[in-house]
Amino acid sequence: MSDMLKSFVRQELERSIREEYPHLRYPFAMYAKIVDSWNEAGHYSYVIRILDKNKREDARFPEIPKVSSEMPYKVGDIVTVVFLYGNIVPYIMGRAV
């Protein structure tokens, strides 16, 4: 009987994470590569590509356009990004070493 209860709780927890908190399945901080950039009225706008932990392009994520920053980066730079409060809009923390 307890195995059935454990199974039910596990399934319900997996469903809840999948539907209500999908951002918990991924790390909140990741590497990203600057793919394109331009200067817009005193701030910079970038197109980024999410990388895996080995700094290779991660095919699970599409390119993300219109990522704003006050810091200048060059195309090809690898930066670290965070997704604040589970939102899908990344914030560039800085250059990754």
mmCIF file of N, CA, C and O in Angstrom, residues 8-25:
data_model
loop_
_atom_site.group_PDB
_atom_site.id
_atom_site.type_symbol
_atom_site.label_atom_id
_atom_site.label_comp_id
_atom_site.label_asym_id
_atom_site.label_seq_id
_atom_site.Cartn_x
_atom_site.Cartn_y
_atom_site.Cartn_z
ATOM 1 N N PHE A 8 2.159 7.557 -6.301
ATOM 2 C CA PHE A 8 1.217 8.642 -6.557
ATOM 3 C C PHE A 8 1.849 10.000 -6.245
ATOM 4 O O PHE A 8 1.753 10.946 -7.026
ATOM 5 N N VAL A 9 2.526 10.100 -5.116
ATOM 6 C CA VAL A 9 3.167 11.362 -4.720
ATOM 7 C C VAL A 9 4.248 11.733 -5.732
ATOM 8 O O VAL A 9 4.346 12.885 -6.152
ATOM 9 N N ARG A 10 5.055 10.769 -6.152
ATOM 10 C CA ARG A 10 6.112 11.023 -7.130
ATOM 11 C C ARG A 10 5.513 11.515 -8.453
ATOM 12 O O ARG A 10 5.980 12.497 -9.032
ATOM 13 N N GLN A 11 4.462 10.856 -8.933
ATOM 14 C CA GLN A 11 3.827 11.264 -10.186
ATOM 15 C C GLN A 11 3.232 12.666 -10.075
ATOM 16 O O GLN A 11 3.346 13.485 -10.992
ATOM 17 N N GLU A 12 2.610 12.948 -8.960
ATOM 18 C CA GLU A 12 1.997 14.264 -8.757
ATOM 19 C C GLU A 12 3.065 15.358 -8.661
ATOM 20 O O GLU A 12 2.900 16.447 -9.205
ATOM 21 N N LEU A 13 4.166 15.065 -7.999
ATOM 22 C CA LEU A 13 5.258 16.014 -7.905
ATOM 23 C C LEU A 13 5.867 16.273 -9.278
ATOM 24 O O LEU A 13 6.117 17.436 -9.650
ATOM 25 N N GLU A 14 6.096 15.252 -10.063
ATOM 26 C CA GLU A 14 6.635 15.407 -11.418
ATOM 27 C C GLU A 14 5.685 16.229 -12.286
ATOM 28 O O GLU A 14 6.120 17.086 -13.046
ATOM 29 N N ARG A 15 4.386 15.982 -12.176
ATOM 30 C CA ARG A 15 3.403 16.741 -12.940
ATOM 31 C C ARG A 15 3.416 18.211 -12.530
ATOM 32 O O ARG A 15 3.406 19.117 -13.362
ATOM 33 N N SER A 16 3.462 18.456 -11.244
ATOM 34 C CA SER A 16 3.463 19.822 -10.732
ATOM 35 C C SER A 16 4.691 20.593 -11.221
ATOM 36 O O SER A 16 4.575 21.737 -11.665
ATOM 37 N N ILE A 17 5.861 19.985 -11.149
ATOM 38 C CA ILE A 17 7.077 20.646 -11.627
ATOM 39 C C ILE A 17 6.986 20.901 -13.128
ATOM 40 O O ILE A 17 7.312 21.993 -13.600
ATOM 41 N N ARG A 18 6.537 19.922 -13.895
ATOM 42 C CA ARG A 18 6.436 20.054 -15.346
ATOM 43 C C ARG A 18 5.474 21.170 -15.737
ATOM 44 O O ARG A 18 5.760 21.967 -16.627
ATOM 45 N N GLU A 19 4.326 21.280 -15.066
ATOM 46 C CA GLU A 19 3.296 22.228 -15.470
ATOM 47 C C GLU A 19 3.389 23.588 -14.779
ATOM 48 O O GLU A 19 3.093 24.608 -15.389
ATOM 49 N N GLU A 20 3.770 23.616 -13.515
ATOM 50 C CA GLU A 20 3.740 24.860 -12.760
ATOM 51 C C GLU A 20 5.108 25.511 -12.579
ATOM 52 O O GLU A 20 5.203 26.726 -12.400
ATOM 53 N N TYR A 21 6.165 24.712 -12.592
ATOM 54 C CA TYR A 21 7.517 25.222 -12.349
ATOM 55 C C TYR A 21 8.516 24.650 -13.359
ATOM 56 O O TYR A 21 9.530 24.066 -12.971
ATOM 57 N N PRO A 22 8.266 24.810 -14.658
ATOM 58 C CA PRO A 22 9.162 24.196 -15.649
ATOM 59 C C PRO A 22 10.598 24.722 -15.568
ATOM 60 O O PRO A 22 11.531 24.025 -15.947
ATOM 61 N N HIS A 23 10.781 25.935 -15.049
ATOM 62 C CA HIS A 23 12.130 26.497 -14.954
ATOM 63 C C HIS A 23 13.007 25.751 -13.955
ATOM 64 O O HIS A 23 14.226 25.869 -13.993
ATOM 65 N N LEU A 24 12.421 24.951 -13.071
ATOM 66 C CA LEU A 24 13.216 24.193 -12.107
ATOM 67 C C LEU A 24 13.974 23.036 -12.754
ATOM 68 O O LEU A 24 14.894 22.484 -12.158
ATOM 69 N N ARG A 25 13.606 22.687 -13.986
ATOM 70 C CA ARG A 25 14.276 21.576 -14.662
ATOM 71 C C ARG A 25 15.616 21.981 -15.265
ATOM 72 O O ARG A 25 16.375 21.140 -15.732
#
